[in-house]
Amino acid sequence: MPVKTTAAKKAPKPSSEEKAPTKKVQKGEDSDKKVKASPELLRGFRDILPEEQGRWNFVRDTVRLVAEAYSFDRIDLPILERSDLFLRTIGKGTDIVEKEMYVFSDPSGRAVALRPEATASVARSYINHGMIDRPQPVKLWYEGPMFRHDRPQAGRYRQFHQVGFESFGVDEPIVDAQLIVLGVQIFRDLGLNVKVQINSIGTPECRHAYLAELVAYFRQHRSKLCEDDKRRLQKNPLRILDSKDEITLELLDGAPQILDWLDEKSKEHFMKVLEFIEEVEVPFELNPYLVRGLDYYSHTVFEFVLIEDDGGKSQNALGGGGRYDGLIGALGGRETPACGFALGVERIVRALAQAEIDPPQRPQPYVFFAQLGDAARRVGLRLFEEFRQAGIPVAEAFGKNALKAQLEAANKLGVELTLILGQKEVLDGTVIIRDMESGAQEIVDVKKVVQIVQKKLKSKEGVAPTTQSPVSDT
Ligand code: AMP
C-alpha cells in the first residue's frame, strides 16, 4: 500500500518555468518547418559544467583525504529508498517530510522517495549489515546527491550534493569533538575560514520539559507569529528557534533557552565536547537557538558557518550535524549511540568561488602531441599510453591537421614541449621534440622519447609532472 505524504498530496502546481517548453507554431506553417524548443532543466536542478569541475574535484579530493586520515570508511548508498525510512527517522512535522520529499509510487506500487539526506540510509545500512558486531565505533563517510522540493534560491537547489560523516557505537563526547575537528580540518585544507556554532538539545526527556516551557512562552505571543511559525508551534515547536521571521527573532530574546533545561549528564557531555574542541583551538560560538530540523538529534548539535570577508557579519551555513543516539533504535535496531554531520558541496564550491580559490580543472599538460597524418595518429595513441604510465599529462588536438594550427593550440595551452610526428618520423622510428620557449628542435628515438622528456621536464625549473591521467584536448 503506497504511503502518501502531505508532500505527495499537495504537490504544488508546476510554475511557468517548470512546464514543458512549447513554441507557438504559426497557422498554416509547414510541420517540418516547426522550430523545436530547446530542452529545459527542471527548476532547482543544475548541470555541473566542465569549467566548474576544478573546484568540485578540489572539494571531493580534500574530503577523501581527510576521511582517510581520520580512518573513516567510504559507503555508497542508493538514491531511492522506501519513503517510510525517512518518515520514521526525519519525523512528521519537519519541513522535509511535510513539504520537500520527492515521493512517488514505483511501478510495483511501493511508496519510494528520492533521499532528502543520507543519515537515515547510513543507519539503515548499519542495521541491515549487522555492523553492530564490528569493532565500534564504525566510522563511515559518503558523498552524493540529495533531493528536496524546497523553493529554489541562491545556494538552494532541489538536487544538491552532500558529503557526510557518521560515527556509530560510541557515546563518548570525544566522538562529537573529533567529528567537529574533522569538519573544520576539511575547511582549513580548502582554504576557507569557518567557525563552529554549537548547542546541546539534551535528551528527549529534558527536551520534553523545555518544549512545554517554550510553547507556553510563544502561546502568549501567538497572534504576533507568522503563519509558518504558528504551524511550527503546533507541530514542531523546537523549529521556532530557527525561524527567520523578524518578529519571532525579537521574541526569541525573552524565550527560555534549552541549556537551562539540560540534565546533569547532558550538561557534562556538552561541557566535555566544548573542552575538547577548545583544546585543539577550533573557533566556536555557543548558539542557544541552534536546533536541527530533524527529530532524531540529541545532545550536541553544531553548524559550520563561513566567516565572510566582511568581518564576520554575514553568515552562511556550509554544513551541520550532531548526535543522534535515538536513530538506530527508532529504526528497529539495537540502541546504538551515533554522531555525524553533512556538508553542502554547492555551498562550499560557491564559497571557494567567492574567495577566488580556483584550483585547475585538471592538471595542466606539460607536453603537446602534434601529428601529421593517420600513421602518426596511430603511433600517437601508443605514445599517449607510455606518457600516461610515466605520469606525464599530454594534450593533443586530433581535430586539427595543419601543423601550424596544432602549434598554435600548444602555445595556447602553455605547454613546455611539443612532440611532432610526421610521415617521415613514423618511417624512421623517431619523433621531433620542440622546446616551446626557445623554439629549438631535436630528433630523438621514439622508444626513448618518454625518458628524454622526463629528463627535460625535470631540468626545467618548477616543472614537476605529477598526474597519472592522460589529457585529451580535442
Ligand atoms: P541539512 O541536511 O539540512 O542539515 O544540510 C546540511 C548542509 O547541506 C547545509 O548546511 C547546506 O550547506 C546543504 N544544503 C541543505 N539543503 C540544501 C539545498 N536545498 N541546496 C543546497 N545545499 C543544501
Coordinates of C-alpha atoms and ligand atoms in Angstrom, one line a residue:
M1 CA 0.0 0.0 0.0
P2 CA 1.7 3.2 -1.1
V3 CA 2.2 5.6 1.8
K4 CA 1.2 9.1 0.7
T5 CA 2.7 12.0 2.5
T6 CA 1.4 15.5 2.6
A7 CA 4.1 16.3 0.0
A8 CA 2.7 13.8 -2.4
K9 CA -0.9 15.1 -1.9
K10 CA -0.1 18.7 -2.0
A11 CA 2.5 18.7 -4.8
P12 CA 2.5 22.3 -5.9
K13 CA 1.3 23.0 -9.4
P14 CA 4.2 23.5 -11.8
S15 CA 5.3 27.1 -12.2
S16 CA 5.6 28.5 -15.6
E17 CA 9.3 27.7 -15.5
E18 CA 8.6 24.1 -14.9
K19 CA 6.1 23.4 -17.7
A20 CA 7.4 21.7 -20.7
P21 CA 8.7 24.3 -23.1
T22 CA 6.3 24.9 -26.0
K23 CA 6.8 27.0 -29.1
K24 CA 3.9 28.5 -30.9
V25 CA 3.6 27.5 -34.5
Q26 CA 2.0 29.9 -36.9
K27 CA -1.2 28.8 -38.6
G28 CA -0.5 27.1 -41.9
E29 CA 3.1 26.7 -41.0
D30 CA 4.6 23.6 -42.6
S31 CA 5.1 20.9 -39.9
D32 CA 8.7 20.2 -40.9
K33 CA 9.4 23.9 -40.5
K34 CA 8.4 23.8 -36.8
V35 CA 11.1 25.2 -34.7
K36 CA 11.9 22.7 -31.9
A37 CA 12.1 24.4 -28.5
S38 CA 15.3 23.6 -26.7
P39 CA 15.0 21.2 -23.8
E40 CA 14.9 22.8 -20.4
L41 CA 16.2 21.8 -17.0
L42 CA 13.8 21.2 -14.1
R43 CA 13.7 24.2 -11.8
G44 CA 16.1 23.8 -8.9
F45 CA 18.3 21.3 -10.8
R46 CA 21.5 22.2 -12.5
D47 CA 24.4 20.9 -14.6
I48 CA 27.9 21.0 -13.1
L49 CA 29.9 22.0 -16.1
P50 CA 33.4 21.0 -17.0
E51 CA 34.7 24.5 -16.1
E52 CA 33.3 24.0 -12.5
Q53 CA 34.9 20.7 -12.0
G54 CA 38.2 22.1 -10.7
R55 CA 36.5 23.3 -7.6
W56 CA 34.3 20.3 -7.3
N57 CA 37.2 17.9 -7.5
F58 CA 39.1 20.0 -5.0
V59 CA 36.3 19.5 -2.5
R60 CA 35.9 15.8 -3.3
D61 CA 39.6 15.1 -3.1
T62 CA 40.1 17.1 0.1
V63 CA 37.2 15.3 1.8
R64 CA 38.5 11.9 0.7
L65 CA 42.0 12.7 2.0
V66 CA 40.7 14.0 5.4
A67 CA 38.3 11.0 5.7
E68 CA 41.2 8.6 5.1
A69 CA 43.4 10.4 7.6
Y70 CA 40.8 10.1 10.3
S71 CA 40.1 6.4 9.4
F72 CA 36.6 6.8 8.1
D73 CA 35.5 4.2 5.5
R74 CA 33.6 5.1 2.4
I75 CA 30.0 3.9 1.9
D76 CA 27.8 4.3 -1.2
L77 CA 24.1 4.2 -0.7
P78 CA 21.1 4.1 -3.0
I79 CA 19.4 7.4 -4.0
L80 CA 16.0 5.8 -3.9
E81 CA 14.7 4.3 -0.6
R82 CA 11.3 3.3 0.7
S83 CA 9.7 6.5 1.8
D84 CA 8.8 5.3 5.2
L85 CA 12.6 5.2 6.1
F86 CA 12.5 9.0 6.0
L87 CA 9.0 9.3 7.6
R88 CA 10.2 7.2 10.6
T89 CA 13.5 8.9 11.1
I90 CA 13.3 12.5 10.0
G91 CA 9.9 12.7 11.6
K92 CA 6.5 14.1 10.9
G93 CA 6.2 17.8 11.4
T94 CA 9.5 18.5 9.8
D95 CA 9.6 20.6 6.6
I96 CA 11.5 17.9 4.8
V97 CA 8.8 15.3 5.3
E98 CA 5.9 17.6 5.1
K99 CA 6.8 19.6 2.1
E100 CA 10.0 18.7 0.5
M101 CA 10.3 15.0 -0.2
Y102 CA 10.1 13.6 -3.7
V103 CA 7.7 10.7 -3.0
F104 CA 6.1 8.6 -5.7
S105 CA 5.0 5.0 -6.3
D106 CA 7.4 2.8 -8.2
P107 CA 5.9 0.5 -10.9
S108 CA 5.1 -2.1 -8.3
G109 CA 3.1 0.4 -6.3
R110 CA 5.6 0.8 -3.5
A111 CA 6.0 4.2 -2.0
V112 CA 9.6 5.3 -2.6
A113 CA 11.4 8.6 -2.1
L114 CA 14.5 10.3 -3.5
R115 CA 16.6 10.6 -0.5
P116 CA 16.5 14.1 1.1
E117 CA 19.5 13.3 3.2
A118 CA 21.7 10.3 3.8
T119 CA 22.0 9.7 7.6
A120 CA 18.8 7.6 7.6
S121 CA 20.2 5.5 4.8
V122 CA 23.6 5.0 6.6
A123 CA 21.7 4.0 9.7
R124 CA 19.6 1.5 7.7
S125 CA 22.7 0.1 6.2
Y126 CA 24.3 -0.2 9.7
I127 CA 21.4 -2.3 10.8
N128 CA 21.0 -4.3 7.6
H129 CA 24.6 -5.4 7.6
G130 CA 24.9 -6.1 11.3
M131 CA 27.6 -3.5 11.7
I132 CA 27.0 -3.5 15.4
D133 CA 29.1 -6.7 15.5
R134 CA 32.1 -4.9 14.1
P135 CA 34.6 -3.1 16.3
Q136 CA 32.9 0.2 17.4
P137 CA 32.9 3.0 16.5
V138 CA 32.0 2.2 12.9
K139 CA 33.1 5.3 11.1
L140 CA 31.6 5.9 7.6
W141 CA 31.6 8.7 5.1
Y142 CA 29.6 9.2 1.9
E143 CA 29.0 11.7 -0.9
G144 CA 26.2 12.1 -3.4
P145 CA 23.1 13.9 -4.5
M146 CA 20.1 14.7 -2.2
F147 CA 16.7 15.9 -3.3
R148 CA 14.4 18.4 -1.6
H149 CA 11.5 20.1 -3.2
D150 CA 12.2 23.4 -1.5
R151 CA 11.8 26.9 -3.0
P152 CA 15.0 27.3 -5.1
Q153 CA 17.1 30.4 -4.4
A154 CA 20.8 31.3 -4.5
G155 CA 22.7 28.4 -3.0
R156 CA 19.5 26.3 -2.5
Y157 CA 18.7 23.7 -5.1
R158 CA 16.2 20.8 -5.4
Q159 CA 19.1 18.4 -6.2
F160 CA 22.2 19.3 -4.3
H161 CA 25.2 17.3 -3.1
Q162 CA 26.3 16.5 0.4
V163 CA 29.4 14.8 1.9
G164 CA 28.8 13.3 5.3
F165 CA 30.5 11.6 8.1
E166 CA 28.8 9.3 10.6
S167 CA 30.3 7.5 13.7
F168 CA 28.3 4.7 15.3
G169 CA 28.6 2.8 18.6
V170 CA 30.3 5.2 21.0
D171 CA 28.6 7.8 23.2
E172 CA 31.7 9.5 24.4
P173 CA 31.9 13.3 23.9
I174 CA 35.3 12.8 22.2
V175 CA 33.4 11.3 19.2
D176 CA 31.4 14.5 18.8
A177 CA 34.6 16.6 19.2
Q178 CA 36.6 14.5 16.7
L179 CA 33.8 14.9 14.1
I180 CA 33.8 18.7 14.6
V181 CA 37.6 18.8 14.3
L182 CA 37.5 16.7 11.2
G183 CA 34.9 19.1 9.6
V184 CA 37.0 22.1 10.5
Q185 CA 40.0 20.4 9.0
I186 CA 38.3 20.0 5.7
F187 CA 37.6 23.7 5.6
R188 CA 41.1 24.6 6.6
D189 CA 42.5 22.4 3.8
L190 CA 40.2 24.1 1.4
G191 CA 41.4 27.5 2.5
L192 CA 38.0 28.5 3.9
N193 CA 37.6 30.3 7.1
V194 CA 34.8 28.8 9.3
K195 CA 33.6 28.9 12.8
V196 CA 31.5 26.3 14.6
Q197 CA 28.2 27.2 16.1
I198 CA 27.3 24.8 18.8
N199 CA 24.5 23.9 21.2
S200 CA 23.1 21.0 23.1
I201 CA 19.5 19.9 22.8
G202 CA 19.9 17.3 25.6
T203 CA 18.0 14.0 25.8
P204 CA 14.4 13.6 24.6
E205 CA 13.3 13.8 28.3
C206 CA 14.8 17.1 29.1
R207 CA 13.8 18.4 25.8
H208 CA 10.2 17.5 26.6
A209 CA 10.2 19.7 29.7
Y210 CA 11.9 22.5 27.8
L211 CA 9.4 22.3 25.0
A212 CA 6.4 22.7 27.3
E213 CA 8.0 25.9 28.6
L214 CA 8.8 27.1 25.1
V215 CA 5.3 26.5 23.8
A216 CA 3.8 28.3 26.8
Y217 CA 6.0 31.3 26.1
F218 CA 5.2 31.5 22.4
R219 CA 1.5 30.9 23.0
Q220 CA 1.3 34.2 24.9
H221 CA 2.6 35.9 21.7
R222 CA 0.7 33.6 19.2
S223 CA -1.2 36.4 17.5
K224 CA 2.1 38.1 16.5
L225 CA 3.5 35.0 14.9
C226 CA 3.6 34.4 11.1
E227 CA 1.6 31.5 9.7
D228 CA 4.7 29.3 9.3
D229 CA 5.7 29.8 13.0
K230 CA 2.1 29.2 14.2
R231 CA 2.3 25.9 12.3
R232 CA 5.7 25.1 13.9
L233 CA 4.4 26.0 17.3
Q234 CA 1.8 23.4 16.9
K235 CA 3.7 20.6 15.1
N236 CA 7.4 21.0 15.9
P237 CA 7.9 23.9 18.4
L238 CA 11.7 23.4 18.5
R239 CA 11.9 24.6 14.9
I240 CA 10.6 28.0 16.0
L241 CA 14.1 28.6 17.2
D242 CA 15.5 28.7 13.7
S243 CA 12.7 30.9 12.3
K244 CA 13.9 33.7 10.1
D245 CA 10.8 35.9 10.8
E246 CA 11.8 39.3 12.3
I247 CA 9.1 39.3 15.0
T248 CA 9.9 35.8 16.1
L249 CA 13.6 36.7 16.2
E250 CA 12.7 39.6 18.6
L251 CA 10.6 37.4 20.7
L252 CA 13.4 34.8 21.0
D253 CA 15.4 37.3 23.2
G254 CA 13.0 36.6 26.0
A255 CA 12.4 32.9 25.2
P256 CA 13.5 30.1 27.5
Q257 CA 16.9 28.6 26.5
I258 CA 17.4 24.8 26.3
L259 CA 20.8 24.9 28.0
D260 CA 18.9 25.8 31.2
W261 CA 16.9 22.6 30.9
L262 CA 19.7 20.2 30.4
D263 CA 20.0 17.4 33.0
E264 CA 23.4 16.8 34.7
K265 CA 24.5 14.1 32.3
S266 CA 23.7 16.1 29.2
K267 CA 25.4 19.2 30.7
E268 CA 28.5 17.1 31.4
H269 CA 28.5 15.6 27.9
F270 CA 28.3 19.1 26.4
M271 CA 31.0 20.6 28.6
K272 CA 33.4 17.9 27.6
V273 CA 32.8 18.4 23.9
L274 CA 33.5 22.1 24.4
E275 CA 36.7 21.4 26.4
F276 CA 37.9 19.0 23.7
I277 CA 37.4 21.4 20.8
E278 CA 38.8 24.3 22.8
E279 CA 41.9 22.2 23.4
V280 CA 42.5 21.9 19.6
E281 CA 41.7 25.6 19.0
V282 CA 38.6 25.1 17.0
P283 CA 36.9 28.5 16.8
F284 CA 33.4 28.1 18.2
E285 CA 30.5 30.1 19.4
L286 CA 27.6 29.0 21.6
N287 CA 24.3 29.4 19.9
P288 CA 21.4 28.7 22.2
Y289 CA 18.9 28.9 19.4
L290 CA 20.7 26.3 17.2
V291 CA 18.5 23.2 16.7
R292 CA 18.5 20.8 13.9
G293 CA 15.4 20.3 11.8
L294 CA 15.4 16.6 12.2
D295 CA 13.7 14.7 15.1
Y296 CA 16.5 12.1 15.8
Y297 CA 19.1 14.5 17.2
S298 CA 20.1 14.6 20.8
H299 CA 22.8 16.3 22.8
T300 CA 25.4 18.1 20.7
V301 CA 24.2 20.0 17.6
F302 CA 26.5 22.1 15.5
E303 CA 26.9 24.0 12.3
F304 CA 29.9 25.1 10.3
V305 CA 29.5 28.7 9.4
L306 CA 31.6 30.6 6.8
I307 CA 33.2 33.7 8.2
E308 CA 33.0 36.0 5.2
D309 CA 35.3 38.9 4.4
D310 CA 33.0 41.4 6.0
G311 CA 34.4 40.9 9.5
G312 CA 32.1 38.0 10.2
K313 CA 28.8 40.0 9.9
S314 CA 27.2 37.8 7.3
Q315 CA 26.9 34.1 8.0
N316 CA 26.5 31.2 5.7
A317 CA 26.0 27.6 7.0
L318 CA 28.1 25.2 4.9
G319 CA 27.0 22.2 6.9
G320 CA 25.9 20.8 10.2
G321 CA 25.1 17.8 12.3
G322 CA 25.0 16.4 15.7
R323 CA 24.5 13.4 17.9
Y324 CA 21.5 11.1 17.2
D325 CA 21.6 8.5 19.8
G326 CA 17.9 7.6 19.1
L327 CA 18.1 6.9 15.4
I328 CA 19.2 3.3 15.2
G329 CA 16.7 2.3 17.9
A330 CA 13.9 4.2 16.1
L331 CA 14.6 2.2 13.0
G332 CA 14.3 -1.1 14.9
G333 CA 18.0 -1.8 15.5
R334 CA 19.6 -2.3 18.9
E335 CA 20.0 1.1 20.7
T336 CA 23.3 2.5 19.4
P337 CA 24.7 5.9 20.0
A338 CA 25.8 7.8 17.0
C339 CA 27.0 11.2 15.8
G340 CA 27.6 12.8 12.4
F341 CA 27.4 15.7 10.1
A342 CA 26.8 16.7 6.4
L343 CA 28.3 19.4 4.3
G344 CA 26.7 21.1 1.3
V345 CA 29.0 20.8 -1.6
E346 CA 27.3 23.5 -3.7
R347 CA 27.6 26.0 -0.8
I348 CA 31.3 25.1 -0.4
V349 CA 32.0 25.5 -4.1
R350 CA 30.3 28.8 -4.0
A351 CA 32.4 29.9 -1.0
L352 CA 35.5 28.9 -2.9
A353 CA 34.4 30.9 -5.9
Q354 CA 33.7 33.9 -3.7
A355 CA 37.1 33.6 -2.1
E356 CA 38.6 33.3 -5.6
I357 CA 40.1 29.9 -4.8
D358 CA 40.4 28.4 -8.2
P359 CA 42.2 25.1 -8.5
P360 CA 42.8 23.9 -12.1
Q361 CA 40.0 21.8 -13.6
R362 CA 42.6 19.1 -14.2
P363 CA 46.4 19.0 -14.2
Q364 CA 48.0 21.4 -16.8
P365 CA 49.6 19.4 -19.6
Y366 CA 53.4 19.9 -20.0
V367 CA 53.6 18.2 -23.3
F368 CA 51.6 18.6 -26.5
F369 CA 51.5 15.9 -29.2
A370 CA 51.2 17.2 -32.8
Q371 CA 50.6 14.7 -35.6
L372 CA 50.6 14.8 -39.4
G373 CA 48.5 12.0 -40.9
D374 CA 46.9 8.8 -39.8
A375 CA 50.0 6.7 -39.3
A376 CA 51.3 9.3 -36.9
R377 CA 48.0 9.3 -35.0
R378 CA 48.3 5.6 -34.6
V379 CA 51.8 5.9 -33.1
G380 CA 50.5 8.8 -31.1
L381 CA 47.9 6.6 -29.3
R382 CA 50.6 4.2 -28.2
L383 CA 52.9 7.1 -27.1
F384 CA 50.0 8.5 -25.1
E385 CA 49.8 5.3 -23.1
E386 CA 53.5 5.4 -22.4
F387 CA 53.3 9.0 -21.2
R388 CA 50.3 8.3 -19.0
Q389 CA 52.1 5.4 -17.3
A390 CA 55.0 7.8 -16.7
G391 CA 52.6 10.2 -15.1
I392 CA 53.1 13.0 -17.7
P393 CA 49.9 14.6 -18.9
V394 CA 49.9 15.0 -22.7
A395 CA 47.5 17.3 -24.7
E396 CA 46.6 17.0 -28.3
A397 CA 44.3 18.4 -31.0
F398 CA 43.4 15.4 -33.1
G399 CA 40.7 17.5 -34.8
K400 CA 43.3 19.8 -36.4
N401 CA 45.5 18.6 -39.3
A402 CA 47.8 21.5 -40.1
L403 CA 51.0 21.7 -38.1
K404 CA 50.6 25.5 -37.7
A405 CA 47.2 25.1 -36.2
Q406 CA 48.4 22.4 -33.8
L407 CA 51.4 24.5 -32.7
E408 CA 49.0 27.4 -32.0
A409 CA 46.9 25.1 -29.8
A410 CA 50.1 24.0 -28.0
N411 CA 51.0 27.7 -27.4
K412 CA 47.6 28.5 -26.1
L413 CA 47.9 25.7 -23.5
G414 CA 51.3 27.0 -22.5
V415 CA 53.0 23.5 -22.7
E416 CA 56.7 23.2 -22.2
L417 CA 57.4 20.7 -25.1
T418 CA 55.7 19.7 -28.2
L419 CA 56.3 16.3 -29.8
I420 CA 55.9 16.4 -33.6
L421 CA 55.3 13.2 -35.5
G422 CA 55.0 13.2 -39.4
Q423 CA 55.1 10.6 -42.1
K424 CA 58.9 10.6 -42.2
E425 CA 59.4 10.3 -38.4
V426 CA 57.0 7.3 -38.3
L427 CA 59.1 5.5 -41.0
D428 CA 62.3 6.4 -39.2
G429 CA 61.0 5.5 -35.8
T430 CA 61.8 8.9 -34.5
V431 CA 60.0 11.9 -33.1
I432 CA 60.8 15.7 -33.0
I433 CA 60.8 17.4 -29.6
R434 CA 60.3 21.1 -29.8
D435 CA 61.1 23.3 -26.9
M436 CA 58.2 25.8 -26.9
E437 CA 60.2 28.5 -25.1
S438 CA 63.3 28.6 -27.3
G439 CA 61.8 27.1 -30.4
A440 CA 64.8 24.6 -30.6
Q441 CA 64.0 21.2 -32.1
E442 CA 65.7 17.9 -31.7
I443 CA 65.1 14.5 -33.3
V444 CA 65.0 11.6 -30.9
D445 CA 64.4 7.8 -31.0
V446 CA 60.6 7.2 -30.4
K447 CA 61.5 4.4 -28.0
K448 CA 63.4 6.8 -25.8
V449 CA 61.2 9.8 -26.0
V450 CA 59.4 9.3 -22.7
Q451 CA 62.7 9.1 -20.8
I452 CA 64.2 12.1 -22.6
V453 CA 61.0 14.2 -22.0
Q454 CA 61.1 13.2 -18.3
K455 CA 64.7 14.4 -18.1
K456 CA 63.9 17.7 -19.9
L457 CA 61.0 18.4 -17.6
K458 CA 63.0 17.8 -14.5
S459 CA 65.7 20.2 -15.6
K460 CA 63.1 22.9 -16.2
E461 CA 62.6 24.9 -13.1
G462 CA 59.3 24.5 -11.3
V463 CA 58.1 21.8 -13.7
A464 CA 57.3 18.5 -12.0
P465 CA 54.8 16.2 -13.6
T466 CA 52.5 14.8 -11.0
T467 CA 49.4 13.3 -12.6
Q468 CA 48.5 9.8 -13.5
S469 CA 45.8 10.6 -16.1
P470 CA 46.1 11.3 -19.8
V471 CA 44.8 14.6 -21.1
S472 CA 42.9 14.9 -24.3
D473 CA 42.0 18.3 -25.8
T474 CA 40.0 17.9 -28.9
Ligands
AMP1 P1 21.0 19.6 6.4 O1 21.0 18.2 5.9 O2 19.7 20.4 6.1 O3 21.5 19.8 7.8 O4 22.0 20.4 5.5 C1 23.4 20.3 5.6 C2 24.0 21.2 4.6 O5 23.6 20.9 3.3 C3 23.6 22.7 4.7 O6 24.4 23.4 5.6 C4 23.8 23.2 3.3 O7 25.2 23.5 3.1 C5 23.5 22.0 2.4 N1 22.1 22.1 1.9 C6 20.9 21.7 2.6 N2 19.9 21.9 1.8 C7 20.4 22.4 0.6 C8 19.8 22.8 -0.7 N3 18.4 22.7 -0.9 N4 20.6 23.2 -1.6 C9 21.9 23.3 -1.5 N5 22.5 23.0 -0.3 C10 21.8 22.5 0.7

